[in-house]
Coordinates of C-alpha atoms and ligand atoms in Angstrom, one line a residue:
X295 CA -66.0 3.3 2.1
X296 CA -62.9 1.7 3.4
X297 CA -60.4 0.1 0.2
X298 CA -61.8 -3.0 0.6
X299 CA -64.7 -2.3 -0.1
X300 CA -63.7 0.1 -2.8
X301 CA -62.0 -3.1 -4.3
X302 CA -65.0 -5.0 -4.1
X303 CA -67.1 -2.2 -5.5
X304 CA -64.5 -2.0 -8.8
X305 CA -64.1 -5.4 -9.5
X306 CA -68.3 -5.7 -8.8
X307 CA -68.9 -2.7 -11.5
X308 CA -66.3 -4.3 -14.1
X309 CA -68.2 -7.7 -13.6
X310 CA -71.7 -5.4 -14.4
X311 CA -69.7 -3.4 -16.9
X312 CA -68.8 -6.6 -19.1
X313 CA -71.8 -8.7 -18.4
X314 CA -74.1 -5.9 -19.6
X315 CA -71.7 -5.3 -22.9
X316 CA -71.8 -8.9 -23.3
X317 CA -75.7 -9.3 -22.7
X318 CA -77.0 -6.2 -24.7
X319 CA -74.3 -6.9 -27.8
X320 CA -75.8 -10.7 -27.5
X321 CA -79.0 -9.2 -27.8
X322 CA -78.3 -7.0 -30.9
X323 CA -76.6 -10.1 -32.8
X324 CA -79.7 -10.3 -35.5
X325 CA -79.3 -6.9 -36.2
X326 CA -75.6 -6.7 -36.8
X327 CA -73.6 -8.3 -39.7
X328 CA -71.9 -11.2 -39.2
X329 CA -68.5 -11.5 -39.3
X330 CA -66.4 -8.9 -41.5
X331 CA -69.2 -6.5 -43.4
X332 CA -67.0 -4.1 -45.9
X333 CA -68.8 -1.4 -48.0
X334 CA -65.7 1.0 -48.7
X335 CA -66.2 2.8 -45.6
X336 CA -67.4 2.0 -42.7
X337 CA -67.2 -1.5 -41.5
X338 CA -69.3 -2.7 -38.2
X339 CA -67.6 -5.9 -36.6
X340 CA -69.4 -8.9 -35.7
X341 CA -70.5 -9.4 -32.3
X342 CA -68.1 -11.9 -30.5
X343 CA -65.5 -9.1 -32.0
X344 CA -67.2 -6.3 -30.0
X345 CA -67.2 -8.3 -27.2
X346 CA -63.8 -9.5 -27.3
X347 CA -62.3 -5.9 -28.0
X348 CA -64.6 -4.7 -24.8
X349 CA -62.8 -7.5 -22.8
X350 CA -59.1 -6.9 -24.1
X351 CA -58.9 -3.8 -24.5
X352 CA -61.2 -1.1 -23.3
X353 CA -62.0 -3.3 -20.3
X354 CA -58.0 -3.4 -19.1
X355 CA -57.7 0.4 -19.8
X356 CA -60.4 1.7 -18.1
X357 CA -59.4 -0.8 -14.9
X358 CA -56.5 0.8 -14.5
X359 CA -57.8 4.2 -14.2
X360 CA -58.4 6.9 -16.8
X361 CA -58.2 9.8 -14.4
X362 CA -55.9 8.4 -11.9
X363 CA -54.2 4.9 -12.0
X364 CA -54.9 2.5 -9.7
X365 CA -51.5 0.9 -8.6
X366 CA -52.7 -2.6 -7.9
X367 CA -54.2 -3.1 -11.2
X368 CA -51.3 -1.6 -13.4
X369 CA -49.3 -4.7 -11.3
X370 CA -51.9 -6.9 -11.9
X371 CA -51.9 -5.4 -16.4
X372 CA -48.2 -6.5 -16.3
X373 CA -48.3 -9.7 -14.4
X374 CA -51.0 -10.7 -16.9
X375 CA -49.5 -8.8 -20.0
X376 CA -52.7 -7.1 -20.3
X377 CA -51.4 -4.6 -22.3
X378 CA -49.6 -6.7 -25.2
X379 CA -52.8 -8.5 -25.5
X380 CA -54.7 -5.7 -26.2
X381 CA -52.9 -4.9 -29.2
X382 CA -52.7 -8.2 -30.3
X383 CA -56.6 -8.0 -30.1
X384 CA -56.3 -5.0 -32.0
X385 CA -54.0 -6.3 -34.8
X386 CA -56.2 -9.3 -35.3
X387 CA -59.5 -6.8 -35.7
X388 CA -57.3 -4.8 -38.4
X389 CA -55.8 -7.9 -40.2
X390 CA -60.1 -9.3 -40.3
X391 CA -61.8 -6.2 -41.3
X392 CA -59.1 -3.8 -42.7
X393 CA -58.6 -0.1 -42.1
X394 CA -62.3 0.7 -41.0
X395 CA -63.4 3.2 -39.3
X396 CA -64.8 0.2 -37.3
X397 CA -68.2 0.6 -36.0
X398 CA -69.4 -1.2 -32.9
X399 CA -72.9 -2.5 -33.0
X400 CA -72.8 -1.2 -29.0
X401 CA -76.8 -0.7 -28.2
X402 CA -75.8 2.6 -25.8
X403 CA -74.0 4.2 -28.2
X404 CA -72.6 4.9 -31.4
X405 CA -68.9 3.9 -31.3
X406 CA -66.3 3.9 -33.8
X407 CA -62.6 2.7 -33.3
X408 CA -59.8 3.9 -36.0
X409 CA -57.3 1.1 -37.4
X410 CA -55.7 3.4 -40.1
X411 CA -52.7 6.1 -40.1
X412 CA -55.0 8.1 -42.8
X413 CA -58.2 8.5 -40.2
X414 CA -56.7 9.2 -37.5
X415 CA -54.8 11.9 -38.6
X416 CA -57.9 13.0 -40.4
X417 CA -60.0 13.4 -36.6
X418 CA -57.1 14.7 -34.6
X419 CA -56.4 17.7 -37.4
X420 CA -60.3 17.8 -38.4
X421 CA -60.5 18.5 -33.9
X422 CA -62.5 20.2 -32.4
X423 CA -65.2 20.2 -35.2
X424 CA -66.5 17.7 -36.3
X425 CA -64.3 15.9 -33.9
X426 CA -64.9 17.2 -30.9
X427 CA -62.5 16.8 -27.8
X428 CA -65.1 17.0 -25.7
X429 CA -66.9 13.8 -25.4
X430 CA -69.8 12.4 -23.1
X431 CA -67.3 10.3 -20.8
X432 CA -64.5 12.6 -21.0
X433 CA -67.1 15.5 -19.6
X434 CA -68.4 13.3 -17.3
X435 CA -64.7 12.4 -15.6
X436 CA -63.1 15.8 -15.7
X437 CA -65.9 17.6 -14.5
X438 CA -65.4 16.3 -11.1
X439 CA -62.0 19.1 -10.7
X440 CA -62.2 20.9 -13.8
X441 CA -65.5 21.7 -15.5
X442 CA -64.2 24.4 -17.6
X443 CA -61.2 22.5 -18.2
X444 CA -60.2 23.6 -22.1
X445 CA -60.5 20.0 -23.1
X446 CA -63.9 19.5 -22.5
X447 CA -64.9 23.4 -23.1
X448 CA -67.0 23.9 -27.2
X449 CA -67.0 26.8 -29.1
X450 CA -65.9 30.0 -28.2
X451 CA -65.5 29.3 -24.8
X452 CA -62.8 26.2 -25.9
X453 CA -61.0 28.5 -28.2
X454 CA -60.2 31.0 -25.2
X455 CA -59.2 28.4 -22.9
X456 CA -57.1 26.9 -25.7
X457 CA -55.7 30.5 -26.0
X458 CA -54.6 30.5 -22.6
X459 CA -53.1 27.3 -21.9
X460 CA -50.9 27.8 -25.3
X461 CA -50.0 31.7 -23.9
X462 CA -48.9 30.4 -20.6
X463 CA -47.4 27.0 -21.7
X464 CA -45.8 28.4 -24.5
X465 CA -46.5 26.1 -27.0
X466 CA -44.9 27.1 -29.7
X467 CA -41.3 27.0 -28.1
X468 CA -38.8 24.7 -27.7
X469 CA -37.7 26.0 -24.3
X470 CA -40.1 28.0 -22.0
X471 CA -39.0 31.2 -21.5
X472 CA -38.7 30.7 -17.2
X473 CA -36.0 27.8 -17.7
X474 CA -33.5 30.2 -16.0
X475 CA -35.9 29.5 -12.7
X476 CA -37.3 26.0 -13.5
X477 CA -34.1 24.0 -14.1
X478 CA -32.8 25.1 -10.9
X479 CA -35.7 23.9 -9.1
X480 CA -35.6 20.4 -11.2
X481 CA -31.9 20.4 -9.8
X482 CA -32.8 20.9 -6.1
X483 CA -35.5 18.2 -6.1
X484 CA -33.5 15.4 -7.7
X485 CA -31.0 16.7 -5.7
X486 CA -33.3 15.4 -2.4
X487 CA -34.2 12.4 -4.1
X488 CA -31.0 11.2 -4.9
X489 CA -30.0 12.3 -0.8
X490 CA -32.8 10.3 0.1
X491 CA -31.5 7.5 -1.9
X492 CA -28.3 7.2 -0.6
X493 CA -29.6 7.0 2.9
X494 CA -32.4 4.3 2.2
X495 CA -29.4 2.3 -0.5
X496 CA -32.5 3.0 -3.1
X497 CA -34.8 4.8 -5.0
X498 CA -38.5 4.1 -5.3
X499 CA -41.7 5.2 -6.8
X500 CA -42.9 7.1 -3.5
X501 CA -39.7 8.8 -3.1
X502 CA -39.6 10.1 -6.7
X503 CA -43.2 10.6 -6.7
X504 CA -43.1 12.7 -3.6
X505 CA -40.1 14.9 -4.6
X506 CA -41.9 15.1 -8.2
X507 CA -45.0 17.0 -6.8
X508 CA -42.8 19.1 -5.0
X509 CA -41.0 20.2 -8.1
X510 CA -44.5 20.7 -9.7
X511 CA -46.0 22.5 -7.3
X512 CA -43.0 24.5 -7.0
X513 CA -43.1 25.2 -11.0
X514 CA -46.6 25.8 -11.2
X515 CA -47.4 28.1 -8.3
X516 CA -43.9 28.9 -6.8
X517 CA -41.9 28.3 -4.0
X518 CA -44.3 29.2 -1.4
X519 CA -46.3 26.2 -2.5
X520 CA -43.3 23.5 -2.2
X521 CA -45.0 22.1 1.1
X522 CA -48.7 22.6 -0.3
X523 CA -49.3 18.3 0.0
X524 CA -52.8 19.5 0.8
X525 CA -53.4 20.7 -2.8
X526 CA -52.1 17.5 -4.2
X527 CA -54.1 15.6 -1.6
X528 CA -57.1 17.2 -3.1
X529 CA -57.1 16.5 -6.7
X530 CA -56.1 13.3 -5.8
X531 CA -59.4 12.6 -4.3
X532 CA -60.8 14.5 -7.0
X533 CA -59.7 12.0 -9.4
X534 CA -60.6 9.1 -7.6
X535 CA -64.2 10.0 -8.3
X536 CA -63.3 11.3 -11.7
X537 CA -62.1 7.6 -12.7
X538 CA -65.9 6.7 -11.9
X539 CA -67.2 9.4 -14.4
X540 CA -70.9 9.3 -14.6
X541 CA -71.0 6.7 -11.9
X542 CA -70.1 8.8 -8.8
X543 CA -71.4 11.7 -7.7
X544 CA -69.9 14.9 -7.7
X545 CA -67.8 15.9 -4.6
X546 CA -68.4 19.9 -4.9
X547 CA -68.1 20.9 -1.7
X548 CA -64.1 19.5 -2.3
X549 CA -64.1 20.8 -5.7
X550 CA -64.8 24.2 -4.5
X551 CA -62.5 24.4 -2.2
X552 CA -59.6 23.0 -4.7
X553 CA -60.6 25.6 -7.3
X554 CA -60.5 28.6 -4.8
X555 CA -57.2 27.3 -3.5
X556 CA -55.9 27.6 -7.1
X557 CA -57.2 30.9 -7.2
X558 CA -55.3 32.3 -4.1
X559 CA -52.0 31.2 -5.7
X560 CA -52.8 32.5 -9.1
X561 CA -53.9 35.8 -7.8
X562 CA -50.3 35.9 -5.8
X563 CA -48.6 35.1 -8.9
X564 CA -45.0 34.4 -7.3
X565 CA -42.8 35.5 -9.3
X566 CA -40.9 32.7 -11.7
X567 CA -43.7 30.1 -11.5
X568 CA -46.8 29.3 -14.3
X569 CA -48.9 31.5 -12.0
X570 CA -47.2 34.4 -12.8
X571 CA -47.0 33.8 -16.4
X572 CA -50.9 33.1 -15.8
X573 CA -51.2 36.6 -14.3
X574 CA -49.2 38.4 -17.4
X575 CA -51.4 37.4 -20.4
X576 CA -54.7 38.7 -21.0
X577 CA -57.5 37.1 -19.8
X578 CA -61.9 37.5 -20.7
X579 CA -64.6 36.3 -18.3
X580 CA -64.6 33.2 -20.7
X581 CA -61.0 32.1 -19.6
X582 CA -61.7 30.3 -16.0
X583 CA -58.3 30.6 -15.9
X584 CA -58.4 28.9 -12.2
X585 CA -60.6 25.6 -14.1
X586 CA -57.0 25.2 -16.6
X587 CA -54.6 24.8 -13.7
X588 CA -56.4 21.2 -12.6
X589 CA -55.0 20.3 -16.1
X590 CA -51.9 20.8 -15.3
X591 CA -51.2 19.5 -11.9
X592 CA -53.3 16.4 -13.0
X593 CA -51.3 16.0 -16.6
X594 CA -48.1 16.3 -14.8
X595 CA -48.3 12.8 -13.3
X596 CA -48.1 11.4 -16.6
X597 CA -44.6 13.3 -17.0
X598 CA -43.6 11.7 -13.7
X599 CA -44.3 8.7 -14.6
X600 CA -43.1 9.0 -18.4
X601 CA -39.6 9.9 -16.4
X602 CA -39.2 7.1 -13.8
X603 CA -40.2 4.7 -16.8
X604 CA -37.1 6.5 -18.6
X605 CA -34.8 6.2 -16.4
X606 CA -35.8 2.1 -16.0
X607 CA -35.0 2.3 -19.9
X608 CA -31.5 3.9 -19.5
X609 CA -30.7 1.3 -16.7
X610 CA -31.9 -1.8 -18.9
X611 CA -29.5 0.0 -22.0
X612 CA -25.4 0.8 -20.7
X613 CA -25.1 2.3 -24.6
X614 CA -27.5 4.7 -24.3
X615 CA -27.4 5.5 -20.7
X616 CA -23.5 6.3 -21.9
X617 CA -25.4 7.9 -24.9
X618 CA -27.0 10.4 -22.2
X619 CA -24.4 10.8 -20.4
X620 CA -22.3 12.2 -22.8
X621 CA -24.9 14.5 -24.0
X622 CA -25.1 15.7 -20.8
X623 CA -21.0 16.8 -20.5
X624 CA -21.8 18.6 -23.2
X625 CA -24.9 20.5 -22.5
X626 CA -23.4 21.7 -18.9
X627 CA -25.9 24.5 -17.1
X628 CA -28.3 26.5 -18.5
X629 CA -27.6 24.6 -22.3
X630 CA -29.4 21.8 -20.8
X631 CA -32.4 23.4 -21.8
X632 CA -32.4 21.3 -24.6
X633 CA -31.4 17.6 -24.5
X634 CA -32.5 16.0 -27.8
X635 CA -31.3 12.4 -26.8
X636 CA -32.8 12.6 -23.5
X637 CA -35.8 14.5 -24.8
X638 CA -36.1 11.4 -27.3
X639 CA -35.8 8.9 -24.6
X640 CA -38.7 10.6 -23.0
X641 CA -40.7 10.3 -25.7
X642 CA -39.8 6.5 -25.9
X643 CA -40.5 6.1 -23.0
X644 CA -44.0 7.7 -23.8
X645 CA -44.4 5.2 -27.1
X646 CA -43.8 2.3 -25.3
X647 CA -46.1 3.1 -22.4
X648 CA -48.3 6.1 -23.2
X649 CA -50.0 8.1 -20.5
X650 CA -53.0 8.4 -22.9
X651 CA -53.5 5.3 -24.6
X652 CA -57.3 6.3 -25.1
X653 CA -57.6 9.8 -27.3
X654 CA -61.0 10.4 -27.4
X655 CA -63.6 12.3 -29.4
X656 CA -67.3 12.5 -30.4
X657 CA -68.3 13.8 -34.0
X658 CA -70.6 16.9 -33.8
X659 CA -72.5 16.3 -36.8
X660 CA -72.8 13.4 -40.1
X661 CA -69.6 12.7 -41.4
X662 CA -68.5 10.7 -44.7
X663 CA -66.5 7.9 -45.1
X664 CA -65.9 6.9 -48.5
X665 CA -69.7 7.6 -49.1
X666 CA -70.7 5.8 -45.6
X667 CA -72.3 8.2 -43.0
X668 CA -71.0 8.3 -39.4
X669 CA -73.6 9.6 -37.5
X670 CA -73.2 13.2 -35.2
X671 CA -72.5 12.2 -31.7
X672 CA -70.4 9.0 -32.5
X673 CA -67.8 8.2 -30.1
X674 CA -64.3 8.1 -31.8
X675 CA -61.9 6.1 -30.1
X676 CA -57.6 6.1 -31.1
X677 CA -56.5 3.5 -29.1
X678 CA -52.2 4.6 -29.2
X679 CA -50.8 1.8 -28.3
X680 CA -52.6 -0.1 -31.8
X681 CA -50.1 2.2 -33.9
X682 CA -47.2 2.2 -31.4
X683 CA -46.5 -1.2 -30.8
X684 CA -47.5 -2.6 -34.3
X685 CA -44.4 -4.7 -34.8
X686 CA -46.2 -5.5 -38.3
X687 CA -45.3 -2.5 -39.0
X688 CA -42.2 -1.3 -37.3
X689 CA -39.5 -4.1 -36.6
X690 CA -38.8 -1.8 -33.1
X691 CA -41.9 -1.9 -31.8
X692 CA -40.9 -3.8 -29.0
X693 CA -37.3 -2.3 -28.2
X694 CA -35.7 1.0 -27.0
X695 CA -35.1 3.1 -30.2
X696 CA -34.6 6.5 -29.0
X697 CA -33.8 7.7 -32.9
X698 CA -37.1 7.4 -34.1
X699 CA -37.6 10.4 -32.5
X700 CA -34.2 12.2 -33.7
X701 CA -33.2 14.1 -36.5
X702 CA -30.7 16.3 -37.4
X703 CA -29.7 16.6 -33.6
X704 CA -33.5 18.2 -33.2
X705 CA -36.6 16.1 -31.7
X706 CA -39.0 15.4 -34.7
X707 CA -42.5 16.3 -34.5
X708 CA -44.8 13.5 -34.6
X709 CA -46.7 15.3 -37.2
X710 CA -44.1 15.0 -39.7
X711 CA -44.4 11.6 -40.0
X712 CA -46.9 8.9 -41.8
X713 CA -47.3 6.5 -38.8
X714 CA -49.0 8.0 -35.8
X715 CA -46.9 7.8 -33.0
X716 CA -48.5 10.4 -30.7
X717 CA -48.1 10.2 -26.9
X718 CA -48.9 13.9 -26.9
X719 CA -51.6 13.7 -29.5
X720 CA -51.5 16.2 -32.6
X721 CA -53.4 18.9 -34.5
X722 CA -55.2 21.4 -32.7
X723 CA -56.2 19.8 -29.8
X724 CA -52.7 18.5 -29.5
X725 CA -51.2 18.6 -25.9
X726 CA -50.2 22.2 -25.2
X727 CA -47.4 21.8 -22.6
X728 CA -45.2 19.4 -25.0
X729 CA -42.3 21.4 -24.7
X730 CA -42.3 22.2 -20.9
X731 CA -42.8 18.6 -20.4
X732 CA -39.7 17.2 -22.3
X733 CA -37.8 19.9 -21.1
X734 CA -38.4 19.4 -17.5
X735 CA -38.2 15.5 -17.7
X736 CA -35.2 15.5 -19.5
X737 CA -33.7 18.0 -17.5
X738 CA -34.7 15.4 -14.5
X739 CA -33.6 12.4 -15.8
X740 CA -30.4 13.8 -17.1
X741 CA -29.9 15.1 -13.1
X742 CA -30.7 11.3 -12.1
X743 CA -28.5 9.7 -14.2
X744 CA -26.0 12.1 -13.4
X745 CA -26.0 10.5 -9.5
X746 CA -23.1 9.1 -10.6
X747 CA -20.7 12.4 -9.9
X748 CA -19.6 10.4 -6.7
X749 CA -19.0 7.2 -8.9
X750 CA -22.6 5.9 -8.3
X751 CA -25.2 4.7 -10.8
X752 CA -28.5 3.8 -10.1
X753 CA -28.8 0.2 -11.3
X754 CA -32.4 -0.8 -11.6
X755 CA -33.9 -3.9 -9.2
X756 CA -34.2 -6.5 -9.6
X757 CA -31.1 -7.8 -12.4
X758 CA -33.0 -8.5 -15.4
X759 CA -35.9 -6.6 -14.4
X760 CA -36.4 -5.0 -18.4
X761 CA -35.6 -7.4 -21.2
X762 CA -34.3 -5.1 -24.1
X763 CA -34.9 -7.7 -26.8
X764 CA -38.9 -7.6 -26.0
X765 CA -40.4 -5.1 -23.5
X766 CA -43.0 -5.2 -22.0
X767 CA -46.7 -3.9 -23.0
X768 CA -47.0 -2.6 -19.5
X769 CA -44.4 -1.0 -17.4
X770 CA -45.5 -0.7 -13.8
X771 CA -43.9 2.6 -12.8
X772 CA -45.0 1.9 -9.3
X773 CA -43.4 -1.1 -8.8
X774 CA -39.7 0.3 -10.0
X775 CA -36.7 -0.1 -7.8
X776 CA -33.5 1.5 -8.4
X777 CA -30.2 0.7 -6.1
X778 CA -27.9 3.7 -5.6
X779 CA -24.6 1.8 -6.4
Ligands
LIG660 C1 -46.1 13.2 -20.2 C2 -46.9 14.2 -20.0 C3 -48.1 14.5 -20.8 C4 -48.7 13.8 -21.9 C5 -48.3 12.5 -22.5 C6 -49.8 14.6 -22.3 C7 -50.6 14.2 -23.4 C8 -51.8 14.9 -23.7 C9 -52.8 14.4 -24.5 C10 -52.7 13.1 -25.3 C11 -53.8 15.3 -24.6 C12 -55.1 15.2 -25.3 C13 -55.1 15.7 -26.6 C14 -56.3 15.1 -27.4 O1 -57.4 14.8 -26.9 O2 -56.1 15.1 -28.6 C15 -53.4 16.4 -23.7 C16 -54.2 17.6 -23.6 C17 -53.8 18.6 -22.8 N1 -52.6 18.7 -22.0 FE1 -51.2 17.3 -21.9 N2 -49.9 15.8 -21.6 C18 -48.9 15.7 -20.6 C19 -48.6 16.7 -19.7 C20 -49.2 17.9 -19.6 C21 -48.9 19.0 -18.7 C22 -47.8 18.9 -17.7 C23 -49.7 20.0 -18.9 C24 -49.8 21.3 -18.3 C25 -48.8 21.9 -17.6 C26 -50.6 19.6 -20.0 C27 -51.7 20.3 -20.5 C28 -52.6 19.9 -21.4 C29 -53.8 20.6 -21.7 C30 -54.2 22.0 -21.2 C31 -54.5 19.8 -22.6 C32 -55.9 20.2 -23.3 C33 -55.6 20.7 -24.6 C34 -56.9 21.1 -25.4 O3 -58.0 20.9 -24.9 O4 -56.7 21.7 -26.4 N3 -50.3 18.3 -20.4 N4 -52.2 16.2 -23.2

């Protein structure tokens, strides 16, 4: 199908997609409750509310691709301030029917969506059971690459691919124990970025993108992998079909050949990369240890893009790109294996614009709600950027504030706080690889901003591109432009 007609075909399903919410919800309105129905528990919104959260906000976020974004419509979210709306949808749903859980009165399927701090730190910490991880659409998408993926595994199996994922990514700790090999290698690839910068006068998404999956591959498998594009070209395509879910069908002949690719490099384990780690802890036939790695090479875009958003953020602020600067003069080496402020600005960067705006789950059996019943197999939606971007509640919502995510000179855990900010979710089913990922973005942005050891900065295109007194809902991380200067 050539992208044409690809585009066709998307903006064809979405039309489908909202017509047929729009229809069957229509259809159901004698049976739902008009307007705002309160009962102490649950409370199920009115129709034209279902149907204008379907259009605002799940409608936008599933456009721009759950698996793997599709550029043209992240441009198109921030053109149209897609995003912003959304949670201005969201916040007028709160202030109507209160903290919820709201139920939609959707005819194919039980849905729920959480407006309060309280409930959704109940289902991520109450995750995997009743809250399961593993819902119907999230099985559905991953299963194209990873159909043992830890995230949609149950039971015993889940708890051993958990296992694993923590062992290798070392969740527990701050800095993982390979730094001595990874920072180098972080080094070495913005070292080629920045290169390649100075020869084109700037530095853009492909450019960064490009020497980013080198520096994963790298990390993950080891050196011998640093020209692997194949393997990248492969989950790619993976995840194109993936974004369809249930919708496309499976390419397994690909898949096979992806997973068995993994395999060689895990079962050469080059010494100083994940696959090594991989190869040192123990493993039972329930691990699929090959079915985790997809995780990783997929989650790792996120962190590329979380970074090239950063760095837009540091342009836009002098202070606290000076602020970084200086914390970077005095964490020289091997000490910058932890960067608080820059780790911090990553995780701005991550609040602002999360990589996961939809955390998903599906209760496994009844549970109560202030004596209400939500039925087993209801679809549980956290949608982030609700509780990030409430400037009801936090008066930076909108702006660059590094030190929410600072104190005493450590990075704070977003579970020690009330209001949920959680790029990297939380509770057991939190994001394993946390840690690596703040340490190996920080450690890249820190090398970026440091471009400046020959007097240079990167300034970002063009002037006036990010206004600090109100940023944007969406930041299209494709679209950035930074002149070496
Ligand atoms: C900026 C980068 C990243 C962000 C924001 C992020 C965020 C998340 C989130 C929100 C979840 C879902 C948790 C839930 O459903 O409650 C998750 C799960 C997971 N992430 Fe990440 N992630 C990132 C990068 C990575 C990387 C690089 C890896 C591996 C190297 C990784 C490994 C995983 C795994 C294995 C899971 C499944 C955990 C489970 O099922 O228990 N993530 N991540």
């Amino acid at each position: 199908m050539n992208k044409r007609n690809q585009n066709l075909l998307l903006a064809g399903a979405l039309g489908l997609a909202g017509a047929y919410v729009a229809s069957k919800v229509v259809s159901q309105s004698s049976r739902s409750r008009a307007g705002a129905a309160r009962n102490g528990g649950l409370v199920t919104a009115g129709v034209i509310d279902t149907a204008a959260l379907a259009v605002d906000v799940l409608a936008p976020t599933f456009a721009k691709g759950v698996i793997v974004r599709r550029p043209k419509v992240v441009a198109l979210a921030e053109r149209l301030g897609l995003d912003a709306r959304a949670v201005r949808r969201m916040q007028k749903l709160h202030d109507k029917y209160g903290d919820g859980p709201l139920m939609l009165p959707l005819p194919i399927r039980k849905q729920a969506v959480l407006l309060a701090p309280e409930h959704v730190r109940r289902v991520l910490d109450e995750s995997p059971e009743p809250f399961s991880a593993a819902s119907s659409e999230k099985r559905a998408a991953l299963s194209h690459f990873e159909p043992k993926g830890a995230l949609i595994s149950c039971g015993r199996e889940r708890a051993e691919r958990r296992r694993f994922n923590e062992e290798v990514l070392e969740h527990e700790r701050a800095v993982h124990h390979m730094v001595g090999k990874f920072l180098p290698t972080v080094d070495d690839e913005a070292g080629r970025m920045l290169a390649g910068a100075r020869d084109q006068g700037e530095l853009d998404w492909d450019s960064f993108n490009a020497g980013w999956t080198r520096m994963v591959r790298r990390v993950v498998f080891g050196d011998g992998a640093a020209g692997d594009q194949e393997i990248s070209d492969l989950i790619i395509e993976l995840r194109k079909t993936a974004n369809w879910a249930f919708m496309h069908p499976k390419k397994t002949g690909m898949r096979e050949r992806f997973l068995a690719r993994i395999q060689a490099y895990l079962d050469r384990a080059e010494p100083g990369s994940l696959a090594a780690v991989a190869a040192s802890v123990p493993k039972s036939p329930d691990t699929a240890a090959n079915q985790q790695v997809p995780q990783w090479l997929f989650a790792f875009d996120a962190a590329g893009m979380a970074t090239f958003r950063a760095l837009a953020l540091l342009a836009a602020h002098p202070e606290q790109a000076a602020r970084a600067r200086a914390e970077l003069r005095s964490h020289p080496g091997i000490e910058r294996q932890y960067l608080p402020f820059l780790r911090a600005t990553v995780l701005e960067s991550l609040r602002l614009w999360p990589t996961t705006p939809a955390i998903l789950r599906q209760t496994t059996r009844d549970t109560d709600w202030g004596g209400d019943t939500m039925p087993a197999g209801t679809g549980v939606l956290v949608f982030t950027p609700f509780f990030h971007r409430d400037d009801r509640r936090m008066a930076c919502a909108n702006r660059f504030a590094p030190e929410l995510w600072l104190k005493d000179d450590q990075v704070r855990d977003a579970q020690d706080r009330d209001w949920p900010l959680i790029p990297f979710s939380s509770g057991p089913v939190t994001c394993p690889a946390r840690n690596l990922v703040l340490m190996l973005t920080s450690v890249m942005l820190g090398a970026l901003i440091d471009a400046g050891a020959d007097g240079r900065a990167l300034q970002l295109l063009p002037q006036g591109r990010l206004d600090p007194a109100r940023l944007p809902g969406t930041l299209d991380n494709y679209g950035l432009r930074f002149a070496l200067r």
